[in-house]
Tab-separated table of N, CA and C in Angstrom:
chain	number	residue	atom	x	y	z
A	1	UNK	N	102.509	71.903	81.434
A	1	UNK	CA	101.858	70.827	82.089
A	1	UNK	C	102.334	70.871	83.734
A	2	UNK	N	101.443	70.658	84.498
A	2	UNK	CA	101.724	70.830	85.939
A	2	UNK	C	102.233	69.623	86.526
A	3	UNK	N	103.055	69.786	87.515
A	3	UNK	CA	103.720	68.515	88.215
A	3	UNK	C	102.767	68.143	89.283
A	4	UNK	N	102.268	66.900	89.371
A	4	UNK	CA	101.324	66.376	90.440
A	4	UNK	C	102.026	66.534	91.751
A	5	UNK	N	103.314	66.399	91.911
A	5	UNK	CA	103.922	66.439	93.250
A	5	UNK	C	103.906	67.852	93.928
A	6	UNK	N	103.564	68.878	93.001
A	6	UNK	CA	103.598	70.181	93.519
A	6	UNK	C	102.124	70.731	94.047
A	7	UNK	N	102.084	71.213	95.093
A	7	UNK	CA	100.730	71.601	95.710
A	7	UNK	C	100.333	72.823	94.811
A	8	UNK	N	99.150	72.700	94.068
A	8	UNK	CA	98.724	73.776	93.283
A	8	UNK	C	97.909	74.965	94.281
A	9	UNK	N	98.200	76.153	93.790
A	9	UNK	CA	97.504	77.310	94.340
A	9	UNK	C	98.043	77.772	95.523
A	10	UNK	N	99.102	77.452	96.133
A	10	UNK	CA	99.478	77.886	97.400
A	10	UNK	C	100.599	78.945	97.275
A	11	UNK	N	100.884	79.373	95.993
A	11	UNK	CA	101.812	80.315	95.742
A	11	UNK	C	103.356	80.031	96.037
A	12	UNK	N	103.653	78.847	96.273
A	12	UNK	CA	105.012	78.338	96.378
A	12	UNK	C	105.127	77.199	95.400
A	13	UNK	N	106.531	76.989	94.924
A	13	UNK	CA	106.787	75.954	94.201
A	13	UNK	C	107.394	74.777	95.153
A	14	UNK	N	106.567	74.242	95.772
A	14	UNK	CA	107.109	73.244	96.618
A	14	UNK	C	106.415	71.954	96.509
A	15	UNK	N	106.926	70.842	96.748
A	15	UNK	CA	106.139	69.633	96.693
A	15	UNK	C	105.380	69.583	97.943
A	16	UNK	N	104.402	68.462	97.929
A	16	UNK	CA	103.555	68.171	98.971
A	16	UNK	C	104.473	67.874	100.179
A	17	UNK	N	105.476	67.138	100.142
A	17	UNK	CA	106.269	66.719	101.177
A	17	UNK	C	107.077	68.012	101.790
A	18	UNK	N	107.562	68.833	100.819
A	18	UNK	CA	108.117	70.042	101.167
A	18	UNK	C	107.167	71.023	102.125
A	19	UNK	N	106.011	71.068	101.515
A	19	UNK	CA	104.968	71.834	102.235
A	19	UNK	C	104.678	71.287	103.823
A	20	UNK	N	104.632	69.889	103.867
A	20	UNK	CA	104.232	69.244	105.192
A	20	UNK	C	105.502	69.661	105.957
A	21	UNK	N	106.800	69.491	105.515
A	21	UNK	CA	107.952	69.652	106.294
A	21	UNK	C	107.927	71.111	106.868
A	22	UNK	N	107.590	72.085	105.980
A	22	UNK	CA	107.618	73.502	106.271
A	22	UNK	C	106.444	73.577	107.338
A	23	UNK	N	105.241	73.140	107.081
A	23	UNK	CA	104.321	73.184	108.243
A	23	UNK	C	104.678	72.623	109.541
A	24	UNK	N	105.297	71.394	109.506
A	24	UNK	CA	105.629	70.795	110.622
A	24	UNK	C	106.700	71.811	111.476
A	25	UNK	N	107.499	72.321	110.766
A	25	UNK	CA	108.682	73.211	111.240
A	25	UNK	C	108.010	74.556	111.870
A	26	UNK	N	107.047	75.003	111.105
A	26	UNK	CA	106.146	76.106	111.753
A	26	UNK	C	105.471	75.903	112.958
A	27	UNK	N	104.806	74.670	112.943
A	27	UNK	CA	104.216	74.337	114.221
A	27	UNK	C	105.085	74.020	115.379
A	28	UNK	N	106.169	73.478	115.168
A	28	UNK	CA	107.109	73.300	116.130
A	28	UNK	C	107.605	74.567	116.860
A	29	UNK	N	107.986	75.703	115.892
A	29	UNK	CA	108.359	76.908	116.444
A	29	UNK	C	107.154	77.526	117.324
A	30	UNK	N	105.881	77.398	116.791
A	30	UNK	CA	104.678	77.800	117.653
A	30	UNK	C	104.698	77.288	119.044
A	31	UNK	N	104.872	75.834	118.962
A	31	UNK	CA	104.891	75.155	120.298
A	31	UNK	C	106.003	75.583	121.292
A	32	UNK	N	107.236	75.869	120.613
A	32	UNK	CA	108.329	76.307	121.459
A	32	UNK	C	107.966	77.602	122.188
A	33	UNK	N	107.231	78.548	121.510
A	33	UNK	CA	106.859	79.687	122.060
A	33	UNK	C	105.700	79.599	123.181
A	34	UNK	N	104.737	78.640	122.840
A	34	UNK	CA	103.956	78.193	123.960
A	34	UNK	C	104.547	77.621	125.302
A	35	UNK	N	105.439	76.821	124.941
A	35	UNK	CA	105.930	76.039	126.070
A	35	UNK	C	106.816	76.905	126.826
A	36	UNK	N	107.488	77.953	126.455
A	36	UNK	CA	108.067	79.016	127.204
A	36	UNK	C	107.063	79.623	128.075
A	37	UNK	N	106.088	80.169	127.714
A	37	UNK	CA	105.024	80.869	128.415
A	37	UNK	C	104.358	80.090	129.414
A	38	UNK	N	104.078	78.637	129.131
A	38	UNK	CA	103.572	77.799	130.264
A	38	UNK	C	104.558	77.603	131.250
A	39	UNK	N	105.910	77.303	130.796
A	39	UNK	CA	106.892	77.057	131.841
A	39	UNK	C	107.042	78.240	132.867
A	40	UNK	N	106.917	79.318	132.389
A	40	UNK	CA	107.101	80.616	133.121
A	40	UNK	C	105.947	80.582	134.125
A	41	UNK	N	104.483	80.501	133.665
A	41	UNK	CA	103.485	80.510	134.493
A	41	UNK	C	103.553	79.310	135.499
A	42	UNK	N	103.910	78.111	134.998
A	42	UNK	CA	103.880	76.926	135.921
A	42	UNK	C	105.003	77.276	136.959
A	43	UNK	N	106.114	77.607	136.565
A	43	UNK	CA	107.311	77.972	137.523
A	43	UNK	C	106.742	78.983	138.751
A	44	UNK	N	106.067	79.904	138.249
A	44	UNK	CA	105.466	80.819	139.219
A	44	UNK	C	104.576	80.211	140.197
A	45	UNK	N	103.517	79.380	139.495
A	45	UNK	CA	102.662	78.754	140.399
A	45	UNK	C	103.198	77.809	141.301
A	46	UNK	N	104.389	77.192	140.908
A	46	UNK	CA	105.028	76.082	141.786
A	46	UNK	C	105.774	76.580	142.962
A	47	UNK	N	106.085	78.028	142.814
A	47	UNK	CA	106.733	78.617	143.974
A	47	UNK	C	105.789	78.946	145.079
A	48	UNK	N	104.528	79.304	144.605
A	48	UNK	CA	103.666	79.867	145.640
A	48	UNK	C	103.389	79.191	147.020
A	49	UNK	N	103.410	77.844	147.013
A	49	UNK	CA	103.011	77.368	148.251
A	49	UNK	C	104.241	77.577	149.301
A	50	UNK	N	105.321	77.844	148.712
A	50	UNK	CA	106.588	78.032	149.645
A	50	UNK	C	106.737	79.518	150.066
A	51	UNK	N	105.756	80.402	149.890
A	51	UNK	CA	105.597	81.784	150.265
A	51	UNK	C	104.786	81.685	151.509
A	52	UNK	N	105.335	82.587	152.463
A	52	UNK	CA	104.550	82.520	153.810
A	52	UNK	C	103.208	83.019	153.669
A	53	UNK	N	102.764	83.764	152.715
A	53	UNK	CA	101.378	84.304	152.536
A	53	UNK	C	100.370	83.185	152.038
A	54	UNK	N	100.919	82.112	151.540
A	54	UNK	CA	100.154	81.111	151.061
A	54	UNK	C	99.220	80.447	151.956
A	55	UNK	N	99.572	80.359	153.130
A	55	UNK	CA	98.802	79.910	154.375
A	55	UNK	C	97.394	80.774	154.478
A	56	UNK	N	97.467	81.890	154.042
A	56	UNK	CA	96.408	82.983	154.172
A	56	UNK	C	95.435	82.848	153.284
A	57	UNK	N	95.575	81.924	152.134
A	57	UNK	CA	94.592	81.615	151.263
A	57	UNK	C	93.215	81.194	151.727
A	58	UNK	N	92.099	81.607	151.127
A	58	UNK	CA	90.684	81.075	151.517
A	58	UNK	C	90.581	79.756	150.620
A	59	UNK	N	89.572	79.029	150.837
A	59	UNK	CA	89.208	77.905	150.164
A	59	UNK	C	89.108	78.266	148.470
A	60	UNK	N	88.517	79.240	148.192
A	60	UNK	CA	88.259	79.551	146.760
A	60	UNK	C	89.760	79.822	146.078
A	61	UNK	N	90.521	80.588	146.704
A	61	UNK	CA	91.954	80.692	146.310
A	61	UNK	C	92.717	79.654	146.247
A	62	UNK	N	92.614	78.814	147.078
A	62	UNK	CA	93.383	77.308	147.133
A	62	UNK	C	92.840	76.430	145.778
A	63	UNK	N	91.381	76.632	145.717
A	63	UNK	CA	90.952	75.823	144.652
A	63	UNK	C	91.378	76.313	143.219
A	64	UNK	N	91.408	77.614	143.033
A	64	UNK	CA	91.748	78.245	142.006
A	64	UNK	C	93.157	78.014	141.729
A	65	UNK	N	94.012	78.052	142.673
A	65	UNK	CA	95.546	77.751	142.557
A	65	UNK	C	95.634	76.308	142.117
A	66	UNK	N	94.936	75.374	142.637
A	66	UNK	CA	95.153	74.060	142.308
A	66	UNK	C	94.616	73.659	140.922
A	67	UNK	N	93.629	74.433	140.465
A	67	UNK	CA	93.070	74.253	139.166
A	67	UNK	C	94.063	74.820	138.174
A	68	UNK	N	94.707	75.917	138.512
A	68	UNK	CA	95.804	76.340	137.652
A	68	UNK	C	97.064	75.521	137.582
A	69	UNK	N	97.491	74.899	138.563
A	69	UNK	CA	98.522	73.837	138.529
A	69	UNK	C	98.101	72.770	137.627
A	70	UNK	N	96.888	72.303	137.728
A	70	UNK	CA	96.426	71.119	136.812
A	70	UNK	C	96.416	71.598	135.432
A	71	UNK	N	95.985	72.896	135.123
A	71	UNK	CA	95.954	73.357	133.799
A	71	UNK	C	97.368	73.720	133.158
A	72	UNK	N	98.251	73.991	134.108
A	72	UNK	CA	99.651	74.183	133.654
A	72	UNK	C	100.249	72.732	133.327
A	73	UNK	N	99.925	71.686	134.117
A	73	UNK	CA	100.422	70.363	133.767
A	73	UNK	C	99.748	69.715	132.449
A	74	UNK	N	98.462	69.928	132.388
A	74	UNK	CA	97.774	69.466	131.097
A	74	UNK	C	98.086	70.210	129.925
A	75	UNK	N	98.379	71.556	129.985
A	75	UNK	CA	98.815	72.311	128.863
A	75	UNK	C	100.266	71.877	128.445
A	76	UNK	N	101.163	71.649	129.302
A	76	UNK	CA	102.438	71.233	129.183
A	76	UNK	C	102.426	69.781	128.325
A	77	UNK	N	101.438	68.922	128.863
A	77	UNK	CA	101.329	67.702	128.222
A	77	UNK	C	101.053	67.850	126.720
A	78	UNK	N	99.856	68.774	126.617
A	78	UNK	CA	99.543	68.976	125.169
A	78	UNK	C	100.541	69.617	124.217
A	79	UNK	N	101.274	70.436	124.790
A	79	UNK	CA	102.451	70.965	123.999
A	79	UNK	C	103.393	69.968	123.740
A	80	UNK	N	103.676	68.860	124.593
A	80	UNK	CA	104.636	67.916	124.419
A	80	UNK	C	104.208	66.880	123.428
A	81	UNK	N	102.606	66.670	123.304
A	81	UNK	CA	101.998	65.651	122.695
A	81	UNK	C	102.553	65.525	121.024
A	82	UNK	N	102.686	66.706	120.306
A	82	UNK	CA	103.019	66.497	118.969
A	82	UNK	C	104.488	65.811	118.870
A	83	UNK	N	105.241	66.217	119.825
A	83	UNK	CA	106.653	65.462	119.732
A	83	UNK	C	106.519	64.076	119.938
A	84	UNK	N	105.720	63.667	120.921
A	84	UNK	CA	105.471	62.319	121.134
A	84	UNK	C	104.760	61.628	119.916
A	85	UNK	N	103.882	62.335	119.333
A	85	UNK	CA	103.273	61.617	118.245
A	85	UNK	C	104.302	61.662	116.942
A	86	UNK	N	105.032	62.498	116.839
A	86	UNK	CA	106.245	62.526	115.888
A	86	UNK	C	107.111	61.349	116.057
A	87	UNK	N	107.334	61.166	117.242
A	87	UNK	CA	108.354	59.865	117.575
A	87	UNK	C	107.781	58.632	117.169
A	88	UNK	N	106.341	58.593	117.361
A	88	UNK	CA	105.614	57.196	116.903
A	88	UNK	C	105.486	57.204	115.467
A	89	UNK	N	105.241	58.231	114.770
A	89	UNK	CA	105.018	58.183	113.276
A	89	UNK	C	106.389	58.389	112.575
A	90	UNK	N	107.460	58.660	113.170
A	90	UNK	CA	108.544	58.887	112.395
A	90	UNK	C	108.988	57.805	111.479
A	91	UNK	N	109.312	58.218	110.316
A	91	UNK	CA	109.591	57.335	109.159
A	91	UNK	C	108.573	56.347	108.738
A	92	UNK	N	107.299	56.846	109.018
A	92	UNK	CA	106.210	55.882	108.432
A	92	UNK	C	105.491	56.567	107.416
A	93	UNK	N	106.097	57.756	106.983
A	93	UNK	CA	105.447	58.335	105.671
A	93	UNK	C	103.965	58.963	106.169
A	94	UNK	N	103.836	59.450	107.323
A	94	UNK	CA	102.572	60.028	107.843
A	94	UNK	C	102.695	61.427	108.210
A	95	UNK	N	103.487	62.221	107.494
A	95	UNK	CA	103.632	63.653	107.808
A	95	UNK	C	102.326	64.448	107.608
A	96	UNK	N	101.633	64.157	106.740
A	96	UNK	CA	100.385	64.889	106.684
A	96	UNK	C	99.384	64.470	107.787
A	97	UNK	N	99.399	63.412	108.358
A	97	UNK	CA	98.647	62.960	109.530
A	97	UNK	C	99.291	63.731	110.865
A	98	UNK	N	100.657	63.779	110.879
A	98	UNK	CA	101.292	64.401	111.953
A	98	UNK	C	100.953	65.856	112.097
A	99	UNK	N	101.111	66.512	110.899
A	99	UNK	CA	100.959	68.027	110.826
A	99	UNK	C	99.537	68.287	111.120
A	100	UNK	N	98.478	67.545	110.575
A	100	UNK	CA	97.071	67.769	110.861
A	100	UNK	C	96.834	67.591	112.364
A	101	UNK	N	97.315	66.613	112.819
A	101	UNK	CA	96.971	66.372	114.290
A	101	UNK	C	97.852	67.274	115.315
A	102	UNK	N	98.920	67.602	114.944
A	102	UNK	CA	99.723	68.622	115.524
A	102	UNK	C	98.999	70.090	115.542
A	103	UNK	N	98.371	70.349	114.452
A	103	UNK	CA	97.593	71.505	114.353
A	103	UNK	C	96.554	71.608	115.318
A	104	UNK	N	95.785	70.459	115.335
A	104	UNK	CA	94.645	70.358	116.132
A	104	UNK	C	95.087	70.557	117.764
A	105	UNK	N	96.190	69.873	117.972
A	105	UNK	CA	96.640	69.880	119.373
A	105	UNK	C	97.071	71.245	119.800
A	106	UNK	N	97.770	72.036	118.876
A	106	UNK	CA	98.241	73.370	119.175
A	106	UNK	C	97.092	74.236	119.378
A	107	UNK	N	95.943	73.952	118.618
A	107	UNK	CA	94.853	74.852	118.959
A	107	UNK	C	94.150	74.728	120.384
A	108	UNK	N	94.020	73.360	120.724
A	108	UNK	CA	93.723	73.089	122.096
A	108	UNK	C	94.685	73.519	123.229
A	109	UNK	N	95.951	73.494	122.900
A	109	UNK	CA	96.985	74.091	123.708
A	109	UNK	C	96.862	75.597	123.927
A	110	UNK	N	96.625	76.245	122.779
A	110	UNK	CA	96.366	77.670	122.846
A	110	UNK	C	95.217	78.037	123.910
A	111	UNK	N	94.198	77.237	123.755
A	111	UNK	CA	93.002	77.291	124.833
A	111	UNK	C	93.538	77.108	126.180
A	112	UNK	N	94.524	76.059	126.325
A	112	UNK	CA	94.949	76.034	127.727
A	112	UNK	C	95.747	76.911	128.190
A	113	UNK	N	96.522	77.468	127.496
A	113	UNK	CA	97.427	78.811	127.763
A	113	UNK	C	96.419	79.910	128.072
A	114	UNK	N	95.483	80.093	127.400
A	114	UNK	CA	94.537	81.305	127.571
A	114	UNK	C	93.818	81.031	128.954
A	115	UNK	N	93.253	79.724	129.222
A	115	UNK	CA	92.822	79.603	130.574
A	115	UNK	C	93.651	79.603	131.611
A	116	UNK	N	94.868	79.238	131.474
A	116	UNK	CA	95.836	79.274	132.586
A	116	UNK	C	96.231	80.717	132.782
A	117	UNK	N	96.436	81.599	131.718
A	117	UNK	CA	96.600	82.968	131.870
A	117	UNK	C	95.469	83.905	132.751
A	118	UNK	N	94.265	83.340	132.380
A	118	UNK	CA	93.026	83.777	133.079
A	118	UNK	C	92.999	83.441	134.458
A	119	UNK	N	93.156	82.251	134.770
A	119	UNK	CA	93.224	81.789	136.082
A	119	UNK	C	94.366	82.320	137.055
A	120	UNK	N	95.491	82.395	136.369
A	120	UNK	CA	96.664	82.991	137.195
A	120	UNK	C	96.353	84.398	137.439
A	121	UNK	N	95.884	85.215	136.525
A	121	UNK	CA	95.517	86.443	136.712
A	121	UNK	C	94.558	86.805	137.766
A	122	UNK	N	93.472	85.922	137.605
A	122	UNK	CA	92.327	85.997	138.532
A	122	UNK	C	92.901	85.795	140.018
A	123	UNK	N	93.698	84.682	139.987
A	123	UNK	CA	94.216	84.406	141.474
A	123	UNK	C	95.209	85.705	142.047
A	124	UNK	N	95.968	86.177	141.246
A	124	UNK	CA	96.853	87.189	141.586
A	124	UNK	C	96.022	88.302	142.132
A	125	UNK	N	94.966	88.754	141.255
A	125	UNK	CA	94.110	89.872	141.535
A	125	UNK	C	93.341	89.639	142.803
A	126	UNK	N	92.922	88.336	142.936
A	126	UNK	CA	92.051	87.993	144.118
A	126	UNK	C	92.862	88.219	145.368
A	127	UNK	N	94.135	87.626	145.311
A	127	UNK	CA	94.929	87.646	146.564
A	127	UNK	C	95.323	89.131	146.823
A	128	UNK	N	95.703	89.870	145.934
A	128	UNK	CA	96.371	91.217	146.122
A	128	UNK	C	95.171	92.376	146.184
A	129	UNK	N	94.087	92.208	145.517
A	129	UNK	CA	93.034	93.376	145.521
A	129	UNK	C	91.628	92.929	145.901
A	130	UNK	N	91.485	91.632	146.069
A	130	UNK	CA	90.153	91.094	146.603
A	130	UNK	C	89.472	90.310	145.607
A	131	UNK	N	88.403	89.691	146.033
A	131	UNK	CA	87.496	88.712	145.158
A	131	UNK	C	86.904	89.386	144.101
A	132	UNK	N	86.338	90.571	144.130
A	132	UNK	CA	85.766	91.249	143.123
A	132	UNK	C	86.779	91.661	142.041
A	133	UNK	N	87.944	92.065	142.363
A	133	UNK	CA	88.900	92.293	141.549
A	133	UNK	C	89.446	91.211	140.703
A	134	UNK	N	89.476	90.135	141.499
A	134	UNK	CA	90.100	88.900	140.744
A	134	UNK	C	89.065	88.403	139.851
A	135	UNK	N	87.766	88.390	140.126
A	135	UNK	CA	86.740	87.812	139.236
A	135	UNK	C	86.746	88.822	137.960
A	136	UNK	N	86.666	90.243	138.224
A	136	UNK	CA	86.741	91.087	137.141
A	136	UNK	C	87.873	90.951	136.248
A	137	UNK	N	89.035	90.969	136.866
A	137	UNK	CA	90.224	90.758	136.066
A	137	UNK	C	90.303	89.533	135.200
A	138	UNK	N	89.884	88.185	135.850
A	138	UNK	CA	89.612	87.081	135.054
A	138	UNK	C	88.610	87.170	134.068
A	139	UNK	N	87.525	87.705	134.215
A	139	UNK	CA	86.471	87.875	133.189
A	139	UNK	C	86.937	88.915	132.054
A	140	UNK	N	87.572	89.943	132.499
A	140	UNK	CA	87.859	90.848	131.231
A	140	UNK	C	89.104	90.145	130.448
A	141	UNK	N	89.974	89.531	131.209
A	141	UNK	CA	91.014	88.904	130.349
A	141	UNK	C	90.499	87.696	129.563
A	142	UNK	N	89.442	86.998	130.075
A	142	UNK	CA	88.977	85.925	129.255
A	142	UNK	C	88.174	86.519	127.924
A	143	UNK	N	87.476	87.655	128.005
A	143	UNK	CA	86.889	88.393	127.048
A	143	UNK	C	87.865	88.806	126.059
A	144	UNK	N	88.961	89.454	126.516
A	144	UNK	CA	90.042	89.822	125.586
A	144	UNK	C	90.778	88.655	124.876
A	145	UNK	N	90.953	87.650	125.504
A	145	UNK	CA	91.764	86.430	124.936
A	145	UNK	C	90.766	85.776	123.901
A	146	UNK	N	89.417	85.732	124.266
A	146	UNK	CA	88.503	85.220	123.281
A	146	UNK	C	88.579	86.126	122.054
A	147	UNK	N	88.459	87.349	122.100
A	147	UNK	CA	88.572	88.095	121.065
A	147	UNK	C	89.907	87.980	120.258
A	148	UNK	N	91.099	87.965	120.835
A	148	UNK	CA	92.415	87.957	120.170
A	148	UNK	C	92.618	86.454	119.578
A	149	UNK	N	92.121	85.442	120.404
A	149	UNK	CA	92.503	84.148	119.886
A	149	UNK	C	91.410	83.525	119.083
A	150	UNK	N	90.145	83.890	119.189
A	150	UNK	CA	89.079	83.285	118.375
A	150	UNK	C	88.684	84.186	117.399
A	151	UNK	N	88.050	85.339	117.699
A	151	UNK	CA	87.305	86.259	116.816
A	151	UNK	C	88.261	86.889	115.876
A	152	UNK	N	89.280	87.344	116.281
A	152	UNK	CA	90.371	88.047	115.177
A	152	UNK	C	90.769	86.996	114.066
A	153	UNK	N	91.374	85.871	114.579
A	153	UNK	CA	91.633	84.837	113.451
A	153	UNK	C	90.446	84.414	112.565
A	154	UNK	N	89.163	84.376	113.076
A	154	UNK	CA	88.242	84.124	112.216
A	154	UNK	C	87.743	85.271	111.288
A	155	UNK	N	88.017	86.505	111.698
A	155	UNK	CA	87.607	87.669	110.933
A	155	UNK	C	88.750	87.808	109.671
A	156	UNK	N	89.892	87.412	110.287
A	156	UNK	CA	91.049	87.656	109.277
A	156	UNK	C	90.954	86.518	108.163
A	157	UNK	N	90.367	85.342	108.638
A	157	UNK	CA	90.290	84.241	107.471
A	157	UNK	C	89.163	84.663	106.650
A	158	UNK	N	88.057	85.232	107.130
A	158	UNK	CA	86.964	85.709	106.385
A	158	UNK	C	87.384	86.755	105.242
A	159	UNK	N	88.135	87.681	105.851
A	159	UNK	CA	88.730	88.797	104.988
A	159	UNK	C	89.575	88.143	103.952
A	160	UNK	N	90.522	87.284	104.326
A	160	UNK	CA	91.415	86.625	103.239
A	160	UNK	C	90.655	85.974	102.132
A	161	UNK	N	89.602	85.229	102.615
A	161	UNK	CA	88.882	84.383	101.597
A	161	UNK	C	87.893	85.305	100.602
A	162	UNK	N	87.511	86.491	101.214
A	162	UNK	CA	86.862	87.464	100.397
A	162	UNK	C	87.952	88.333	99.335
A	163	UNK	N	89.238	88.389	99.758
A	163	UNK	CA	90.139	89.122	99.030
A	163	UNK	C	90.713	88.160	98.037
């Protein structure tokens, strides 16, 4: 006879609560990695206005720079959001809601990191090698990140479901 508290078919002998705790900890670890990357990019961006060459940026480059700063701030907020939600839901027996919402938030944050990486790379290439190089680098990086962050996980999911 099976235990109703144990999640069936997941290959682990853990209760639903244990599974939610494990899933939450895994999400927190992923968010820590994301946070470090965003902090590095944001720190880089925040130092740029204090460089002497910053005054030489044209309107497009300034716009791209400011867009990247906003993306960095919003992505940071997204990465912090699950922690805020956790504080609000703490001890309310809503771990499943917390894990589900944090999963969705983390996916959006990954998109923010991808866009921030594309924007920052495009800006650096634009400033150092010209507009065409910046647009090309941004476009290529966007395509690569779409493949790596969207297509590859979808394909792996399909393969896992078939196997």
